[in-house]
Amino acid sequence: MAQKTAFLMGNQAIAHGALAAGITVAAGYPGTPSSEIIETIAKNNTERIHVEWSTNEKAALEVASGASFAGARTLVTMKQVGLNVASDPLMSLAYIGIKGGMVVVVADDPGPISSQTEQDTRTFAQYSKLPVFDPSSPEEAYEMIFDAFELSEKYHTPVLLRPTTRVCHGYAQVQLREAEIHVPTGFSKDPKWVIFPRLSYENHKAIEVRNPKIGEEFSSYGKNFIEGTGRLGIACGGISYAYVKEALKEFSAEITLFKVSTPFPFPDALALEFLAQVEEVLVIEELDPVIERALIALCGSNKVESRIHGKLDGTTEFSGEQSTETAAELIAQLLGEASSSLDVEEDLTTTARGDIPVLPIRPPSLCAGCPHRAAFYAVKQAAKGHKAVFSGDIGCYTLGNTPPLDMVDTCLCMGAGITQAQGLHIVEPDALNFAFIGDSTFFASGMTGIVNAVYNQTDITVIILDNSTTAMTGGQAHPGTSKTLMGTTSPHISLEEVLTSLQVGLVLTDNPLDLASSISTVTEAMNFEGVSAVVFKAPCVQLFKTALRAVVDLDKCTGCKRCIHQIGCPALVLGAGKVVIDDSLCNGCGLCLSLCNFSAISLTGGVCS
Amino acid sequence: MTDCLLTGVGGQGIVFASKLISQTAMRQGRKVRTAETIGMAQRGGSVVSHVRIGEDDYSPLIAKKHADLIIGFEPSETVRVIDYLKSDGAVVVNNQGVQSISAALTGDEYEVGTALDYLSSLPIRLVVCDGWRLCREVQNSKVLNVALVGAAAAAGALDMSIAELSETIRAIAPSRFIDLNIKALEIGAKGVKE
């Protein structure tokens, strides 16, 4: 059969790889840059696979581990920050092991482009003692999925696959394989599935014997290789390999390149072969010096005299992304050359091109018509004149921090807004403490905080921004939406009923786009002594389109700009001293109508003006 | 080899435009690598998409000073990435500006004219498209993305014909938008020829 080629995003490539590798279960929690993997599996499901958005990463890993104990091949997906949530089951699973192959895809986000941290999953792999694959392109990510499942089953261990943003969100042509079929053999009762201290001790010993063996195996793994010749060497892995290859096109010097596709367990034997060929080594990798440390350790324990340059001697940066340009600059330095054509210092704009004009700053912002803007504004109005602290959370609503709203005073990690508000209130009981959280995040990790607040008798008001989706990651379903990735409908889990059953003293619901009513609802909640909650319900404008648009009566508009200064909606722009509505952005939420003192704004049916 | 950078503000249809170019290149039998560098918020923020057509590409990102073509959906966003352009590269730019919220708040609006003047002052091949007129002719403000690709192709900067791009639209666009998009492509191309 002829091989089929498909143009796939890295995340889609991983999904198709997992489908072709015969998975039975796929579970994850959305998080940029990992979200498209589960979505692609759901879209291409042949009904043979159970695919789910789990309530959080911990739940996803635990569901998959159960299926794997019964012999199924399973895929779990999350982003690097999500791995922290899943670390509890992961660490134990590393000791207990699995039966059916299990690949845990953890997408890292150097930069970071869309994350709270720049943590490196390769370091987590070392910490949890789990093998990790680090693809350099969508094509390689596809291939590695098969290798990872094979390794997982051979050694009965979960295996990590760690793509980074540029692999996850890059597109390339991928050669698809024919699908394998793996039929789960079922669960057999055995004491080995129960984690007791004695077993952990034995398993720990076994892991320490096993990992060097895997490292040995990785030395002959085709995706770890040495190419080129020369006494100068470059070691790299992941997307950095792509940047190095691209940059090397600019140089004619002989360089020996060592590509590390499995940074843990490290392919020591192959690395020693590389070190034997070179006198000086430049390590180009993103975030932690994982390859660099491994090479230095090998030099030390084997009395090899190669000099290793990288993060530890200040040659490369610890934080942020690499690029073709940084790789070229580093290679030029290694070669003792002044610069290459990729030298970024001398660019188009600083040569004979004159001064670059001042460019507008474009901070990310809540969409025009986003109901969260209205909810924030209502709380701001209700709390006016009071000492109030607004604890934020992770999601679109983190953007409530931008001016003119300024409604996010703290933001730590998912679910922490509710518990941080409690801590703040203990120290300053005279302040009003509000915690904002989205519907998906509430189910993921908000409920525990609510229980804590009720149990420990604090006085906070929790504002739940329920837009019926997981908006920031692209609109995924969650337990409050009744929809599953299997195409079925679930019982609707009501936020209000959950809050009530968790003994929240006062639970109110309102439509945030009704400003007057929302202000009085918030006032009632904040005046309640104890834990109170307001559920603000209005759908995400990205998923639920209306035909409504706001229009400004230019005869009535005085150009006072109150609407702009109060809510900062992107669809409100200035034109000839008056406010005009940008048609291409407006979603007709109507919030600006309630702000205009001159009744100059109204809603129309949405015909383009 | 063609390295093409598409840039603008979130929500302008840049992802579809890059898909249109890359799928057409693939139909021509060429190898393609792309990367969408989208930020934390896809709405309101700067968006850049890299499309690389060529056999020996490794990185999904174009290096600075290596882009053959920049398709700018917004003048200031085009200036922001001008460092990526090759010395003999081409720029196809929409002349409509998108103001930012911070500008609306401070009243400190940026001058679209200044950004366009700056681009005109550079020794590059520049094609300025009247985006508003293009959309009015098609009577739809959502097809600016396709019209700009049409303009780039007509300017000879893409190595692909309007007929080839139309074929791709037939293959990838939802059926109810096919005619609209092909019309936009042709109007974009016509705008350059006139």
mmCIF file with all atom_site columns, C-alpha atoms in Angstrom, chain A residues 280-398:
data_model
loop_
_atom_site.group_PDB
_atom_site.id
_atom_site.type_symbol
_atom_site.label_atom_id
_atom_site.label_alt_id
_atom_site.label_comp_id
_atom_site.label_asym_id
_atom_site.label_entity_id
_atom_site.label_seq_id
_atom_site.pdbx_PDB_ins_code
_atom_site.Cartn_x
_atom_site.Cartn_y
_atom_site.Cartn_z
_atom_site.occupancy
_atom_site.B_iso_or_equiv
_atom_site.pdbx_formal_charge
_atom_site.auth_seq_id
_atom_site.auth_comp_id
_atom_site.auth_asym_id
_atom_site.auth_atom_id
_atom_site.pdbx_PDB_model_num
ATOM 1   C CA . GLU A 1 280 ? 35.220  21.648 22.170 1.00 0.00 ? 280 GLU A CA 1
ATOM 2   C CA . VAL A 1 281 ? 31.456  21.309 22.464 1.00 0.00 ? 281 VAL A CA 1
ATOM 3   C CA . LEU A 1 282 ? 28.709  23.883 22.247 1.00 0.00 ? 282 LEU A CA 1
ATOM 4   C CA . VAL A 1 283 ? 25.382  22.743 23.707 1.00 0.00 ? 283 VAL A CA 1
ATOM 5   C CA . ILE A 1 284 ? 22.320  24.429 22.249 1.00 0.00 ? 284 ILE A CA 1
ATOM 6   C CA . GLU A 1 285 ? 19.112  23.538 24.070 1.00 0.00 ? 285 GLU A CA 1
ATOM 7   C CA . GLU A 1 286 ? 16.105  25.378 25.487 1.00 0.00 ? 286 GLU A CA 1
ATOM 8   C CA . LEU A 1 287 ? 15.518  25.905 29.234 1.00 0.00 ? 287 LEU A CA 1
ATOM 9   C CA . ASP A 1 288 ? 17.382  23.535 31.606 1.00 0.00 ? 288 ASP A CA 1
ATOM 10  C CA . PRO A 1 289 ? 20.963  22.432 30.810 1.00 0.00 ? 289 PRO A CA 1
ATOM 11  C CA . VAL A 1 290 ? 19.943  18.777 30.611 1.00 0.00 ? 290 VAL A CA 1
ATOM 12  C CA . ILE A 1 291 ? 22.192  17.674 27.735 1.00 0.00 ? 291 ILE A CA 1
ATOM 13  C CA . GLU A 1 292 ? 24.982  19.939 28.975 1.00 0.00 ? 292 GLU A CA 1
ATOM 14  C CA . ARG A 1 293 ? 25.006  18.447 32.496 1.00 0.00 ? 293 ARG A CA 1
ATOM 15  C CA . ALA A 1 294 ? 24.959  14.929 31.101 1.00 0.00 ? 294 ALA A CA 1
ATOM 16  C CA . LEU A 1 295 ? 27.969  15.672 28.889 1.00 0.00 ? 295 LEU A CA 1
ATOM 17  C CA . ILE A 1 296 ? 29.901  17.340 31.720 1.00 0.00 ? 296 ILE A CA 1
ATOM 18  C CA . ALA A 1 297 ? 29.220  14.354 33.968 1.00 0.00 ? 297 ALA A CA 1
ATOM 19  C CA . LEU A 1 298 ? 30.451  11.989 31.259 1.00 0.00 ? 298 LEU A CA 1
ATOM 20  C CA . CYS A 1 299 ? 33.616  14.023 30.770 1.00 0.00 ? 299 CYS A CA 1
ATOM 21  C CA . GLY A 1 300 ? 34.240  13.880 34.504 1.00 0.00 ? 300 GLY A CA 1
ATOM 22  C CA . SER A 1 301 ? 33.595  10.196 34.996 1.00 0.00 ? 301 SER A CA 1
ATOM 23  C CA . ASN A 1 302 ? 35.472  9.149  31.853 1.00 0.00 ? 302 ASN A CA 1
ATOM 24  C CA . LYS A 1 303 ? 38.401  11.584 32.037 1.00 0.00 ? 303 LYS A CA 1
ATOM 25  C CA . VAL A 1 304 ? 37.473  13.071 28.689 1.00 0.00 ? 304 VAL A CA 1
ATOM 26  C CA . GLU A 1 305 ? 38.993  16.484 28.128 1.00 0.00 ? 305 GLU A CA 1
ATOM 27  C CA . SER A 1 306 ? 36.427  18.124 25.875 1.00 0.00 ? 306 SER A CA 1
ATOM 28  C CA . ARG A 1 307 ? 35.440  21.622 26.911 1.00 0.00 ? 307 ARG A CA 1
ATOM 29  C CA . ILE A 1 308 ? 31.664  22.010 27.214 1.00 0.00 ? 308 ILE A CA 1
ATOM 30  C CA . HIS A 1 309 ? 30.048  25.394 26.585 1.00 0.00 ? 309 HIS A CA 1
ATOM 31  C CA . GLY A 1 310 ? 26.417  26.143 27.294 1.00 0.00 ? 310 GLY A CA 1
ATOM 32  C CA . LYS A 1 311 ? 24.262  27.618 30.008 1.00 0.00 ? 311 LYS A CA 1
ATOM 33  C CA . LEU A 1 312 ? 26.548  26.701 32.892 1.00 0.00 ? 312 LEU A CA 1
ATOM 34  C CA . ASP A 1 313 ? 29.469  28.781 31.613 1.00 0.00 ? 313 ASP A CA 1
ATOM 35  C CA . GLY A 1 314 ? 27.229  31.622 30.495 1.00 0.00 ? 314 GLY A CA 1
ATOM 36  C CA . THR A 1 315 ? 27.556  30.967 26.759 1.00 0.00 ? 315 THR A CA 1
ATOM 37  C CA . THR A 1 316 ? 23.820  30.467 26.271 1.00 0.00 ? 316 THR A CA 1
ATOM 38  C CA . GLU A 1 317 ? 20.712  31.766 28.023 1.00 0.00 ? 317 GLU A CA 1
ATOM 39  C CA . PHE A 1 318 ? 18.801  29.755 30.622 1.00 0.00 ? 318 PHE A CA 1
ATOM 40  C CA . SER A 1 319 ? 15.454  31.337 29.806 1.00 0.00 ? 319 SER A CA 1
ATOM 41  C CA . GLY A 1 320 ? 13.444  31.778 26.653 1.00 0.00 ? 320 GLY A CA 1
ATOM 42  C CA . GLU A 1 321 ? 13.502  30.205 23.236 1.00 0.00 ? 321 GLU A CA 1
ATOM 43  C CA . GLN A 1 322 ? 16.420  29.451 20.954 1.00 0.00 ? 322 GLN A CA 1
ATOM 44  C CA . SER A 1 323 ? 16.175  30.467 17.291 1.00 0.00 ? 323 SER A CA 1
ATOM 45  C CA . THR A 1 324 ? 18.071  30.053 14.040 1.00 0.00 ? 324 THR A CA 1
ATOM 46  C CA . GLU A 1 325 ? 19.571  33.478 14.719 1.00 0.00 ? 325 GLU A CA 1
ATOM 47  C CA . THR A 1 326 ? 20.818  32.656 18.231 1.00 0.00 ? 326 THR A CA 1
ATOM 48  C CA . ALA A 1 327 ? 22.186  29.334 16.977 1.00 0.00 ? 327 ALA A CA 1
ATOM 49  C CA . ALA A 1 328 ? 24.066  31.135 14.162 1.00 0.00 ? 328 ALA A CA 1
ATOM 50  C CA . GLU A 1 329 ? 25.479  33.671 16.578 1.00 0.00 ? 329 GLU A CA 1
ATOM 51  C CA . LEU A 1 330 ? 26.679  30.915 18.917 1.00 0.00 ? 330 LEU A CA 1
ATOM 52  C CA . ILE A 1 331 ? 28.173  28.897 16.074 1.00 0.00 ? 331 ILE A CA 1
ATOM 53  C CA . ALA A 1 332 ? 30.004  31.988 14.804 1.00 0.00 ? 332 ALA A CA 1
ATOM 54  C CA . GLN A 1 333 ? 31.398  32.453 18.319 1.00 0.00 ? 333 GLN A CA 1
ATOM 55  C CA . LEU A 1 334 ? 32.473  28.815 18.462 1.00 0.00 ? 334 LEU A CA 1
ATOM 56  C CA . LEU A 1 335 ? 34.255  29.172 15.135 1.00 0.00 ? 335 LEU A CA 1
ATOM 57  C CA . GLY A 1 336 ? 35.825  32.444 16.189 1.00 0.00 ? 336 GLY A CA 1
ATOM 58  C CA . GLU A 1 337 ? 34.111  34.201 13.292 1.00 0.00 ? 337 GLU A CA 1
ATOM 59  C CA . ALA A 1 338 ? 32.843  37.737 13.642 1.00 0.00 ? 338 ALA A CA 1
ATOM 60  C CA . SER A 1 339 ? 29.339  37.161 12.360 1.00 0.00 ? 339 SER A CA 1
ATOM 61  C CA . SER A 1 340 ? 27.172  35.421 9.823  1.00 0.00 ? 340 SER A CA 1
ATOM 62  C CA . SER A 1 341 ? 24.500  36.675 7.459  1.00 0.00 ? 341 SER A CA 1
ATOM 63  C CA . LEU A 1 342 ? 22.138  35.817 10.302 1.00 0.00 ? 342 LEU A CA 1
ATOM 64  C CA . ASP A 1 343 ? 23.694  38.385 12.600 1.00 0.00 ? 343 ASP A CA 1
ATOM 65  C CA . VAL A 1 344 ? 20.687  40.165 14.013 1.00 0.00 ? 344 VAL A CA 1
ATOM 66  C CA . GLU A 1 345 ? 22.567  43.264 15.090 1.00 0.00 ? 345 GLU A CA 1
ATOM 67  C CA . GLU A 1 346 ? 22.899  44.653 11.622 1.00 0.00 ? 346 GLU A CA 1
ATOM 68  C CA . ASP A 1 347 ? 19.398  44.566 10.254 1.00 0.00 ? 347 ASP A CA 1
ATOM 69  C CA . LEU A 1 348 ? 17.224  46.223 7.688  1.00 0.00 ? 348 LEU A CA 1
ATOM 70  C CA . THR A 1 349 ? 16.046  48.958 9.993  1.00 0.00 ? 349 THR A CA 1
ATOM 71  C CA . THR A 1 350 ? 19.319  50.033 11.540 1.00 0.00 ? 350 THR A CA 1
ATOM 72  C CA . THR A 1 351 ? 21.268  50.270 8.290  1.00 0.00 ? 351 THR A CA 1
ATOM 73  C CA . ALA A 1 352 ? 20.229  52.804 5.680  1.00 0.00 ? 352 ALA A CA 1
ATOM 74  C CA . ARG A 1 353 ? 16.555  52.457 6.473  1.00 0.00 ? 353 ARG A CA 1
ATOM 75  C CA . GLY A 1 354 ? 15.912  55.457 8.685  1.00 0.00 ? 354 GLY A CA 1
ATOM 76  C CA . ASP A 1 355 ? 14.033  55.527 11.977 1.00 0.00 ? 355 ASP A CA 1
ATOM 77  C CA . ILE A 1 356 ? 11.297  53.037 12.593 1.00 0.00 ? 356 ILE A CA 1
ATOM 78  C CA . PRO A 1 357 ? 8.032   54.816 13.519 1.00 0.00 ? 357 PRO A CA 1
ATOM 79  C CA . VAL A 1 358 ? 6.479   54.364 16.958 1.00 0.00 ? 358 VAL A CA 1
ATOM 80  C CA . LEU A 1 359 ? 4.304   51.249 16.849 1.00 0.00 ? 359 LEU A CA 1
ATOM 81  C CA . PRO A 1 360 ? 1.132   50.688 18.834 1.00 0.00 ? 360 PRO A CA 1
ATOM 82  C CA . ILE A 1 361 ? 1.370   48.408 21.876 1.00 0.00 ? 361 ILE A CA 1
ATOM 83  C CA . ARG A 1 362 ? -1.091  45.542 21.542 1.00 0.00 ? 362 ARG A CA 1
ATOM 84  C CA . PRO A 1 363 ? -1.603  43.853 24.897 1.00 0.00 ? 363 PRO A CA 1
ATOM 85  C CA . PRO A 1 364 ? -3.829  40.778 24.848 1.00 0.00 ? 364 PRO A CA 1
ATOM 86  C CA . SER A 1 365 ? -7.340  41.727 25.895 1.00 0.00 ? 365 SER A CA 1
ATOM 87  C CA . LEU A 1 366 ? -10.772 40.321 26.601 1.00 0.00 ? 366 LEU A CA 1
ATOM 88  C CA . CYS A 1 367 ? -12.705 40.090 23.326 1.00 0.00 ? 367 CYS A CA 1
ATOM 89  C CA . ALA A 1 368 ? -15.247 42.721 22.382 1.00 0.00 ? 368 ALA A CA 1
ATOM 90  C CA . GLY A 1 369 ? -18.504 41.542 23.911 1.00 0.00 ? 369 GLY A CA 1
ATOM 91  C CA . CYS A 1 370 ? -16.813 39.125 26.329 1.00 0.00 ? 370 CYS A CA 1
ATOM 92  C CA . PRO A 1 371 ? -19.237 38.619 29.227 1.00 0.00 ? 371 PRO A CA 1
ATOM 93  C CA . HIS A 1 372 ? -16.297 38.540 31.664 1.00 0.00 ? 372 HIS A CA 1
ATOM 94  C CA . ARG A 1 373 ? -15.728 42.258 31.023 1.00 0.00 ? 373 ARG A CA 1
ATOM 95  C CA . ALA A 1 374 ? -19.290 42.954 32.142 1.00 0.00 ? 374 ALA A CA 1
ATOM 96  C CA . ALA A 1 375 ? -18.946 40.750 35.231 1.00 0.00 ? 375 ALA A CA 1
ATOM 97  C CA . PHE A 1 376 ? -15.697 42.434 36.271 1.00 0.00 ? 376 PHE A CA 1
ATOM 98  C CA . TYR A 1 377 ? -17.268 45.828 35.750 1.00 0.00 ? 377 TYR A CA 1
ATOM 99  C CA . ALA A 1 378 ? -20.310 44.946 37.872 1.00 0.00 ? 378 ALA A CA 1
ATOM 100 C CA . VAL A 1 379 ? -18.083 43.769 40.745 1.00 0.00 ? 379 VAL A CA 1
ATOM 101 C CA . LYS A 1 380 ? -15.947 46.883 40.416 1.00 0.00 ? 380 LYS A CA 1
ATOM 102 C CA . GLN A 1 381 ? -19.028 49.090 40.691 1.00 0.00 ? 381 GLN A CA 1
ATOM 103 C CA . ALA A 1 382 ? -20.450 47.140 43.639 1.00 0.00 ? 382 ALA A CA 1
ATOM 104 C CA . ALA A 1 383 ? -17.132 47.266 45.516 1.00 0.00 ? 383 ALA A CA 1
ATOM 105 C CA . LYS A 1 384 ? -16.592 50.972 44.856 1.00 0.00 ? 384 LYS A CA 1
ATOM 106 C CA . GLY A 1 385 ? -15.703 52.844 48.021 1.00 0.00 ? 385 GLY A CA 1
ATOM 107 C CA . HIS A 1 386 ? -14.776 49.641 49.873 1.00 0.00 ? 386 HIS A CA 1
ATOM 108 C CA . LYS A 1 387 ? -11.357 48.203 50.570 1.00 0.00 ? 387 LYS A CA 1
ATOM 109 C CA . ALA A 1 388 ? -11.431 45.231 48.224 1.00 0.00 ? 388 ALA A CA 1
ATOM 110 C CA . VAL A 1 389 ? -8.953  42.682 46.845 1.00 0.00 ? 389 VAL A CA 1
ATOM 111 C CA . PHE A 1 390 ? -9.660  40.789 43.643 1.00 0.00 ? 390 PHE A CA 1
ATOM 112 C CA . SER A 1 391 ? -8.013  37.373 43.393 1.00 0.00 ? 391 SER A CA 1
ATOM 113 C CA . GLY A 1 392 ? -7.779  36.137 39.835 1.00 0.00 ? 392 GLY A CA 1
ATOM 114 C CA . ASP A 1 393 ? -7.191  32.753 38.279 1.00 0.00 ? 393 ASP A CA 1
ATOM 115 C CA . ILE A 1 394 ? -5.901  31.057 35.099 1.00 0.00 ? 394 ILE A CA 1
ATOM 116 C CA . GLY A 1 395 ? -8.051  31.502 32.011 1.00 0.00 ? 395 GLY A CA 1
ATOM 117 C CA . CYS A 1 396 ? -9.300  34.245 29.701 1.00 0.00 ? 396 CYS A CA 1
ATOM 118 C CA . TYR A 1 397 ? -10.338 36.190 32.785 1.00 0.00 ? 397 TYR A CA 1
ATOM 119 C CA . THR A 1 398 ? -6.672  36.629 33.772 1.00 0.00 ? 398 THR A CA 1
#
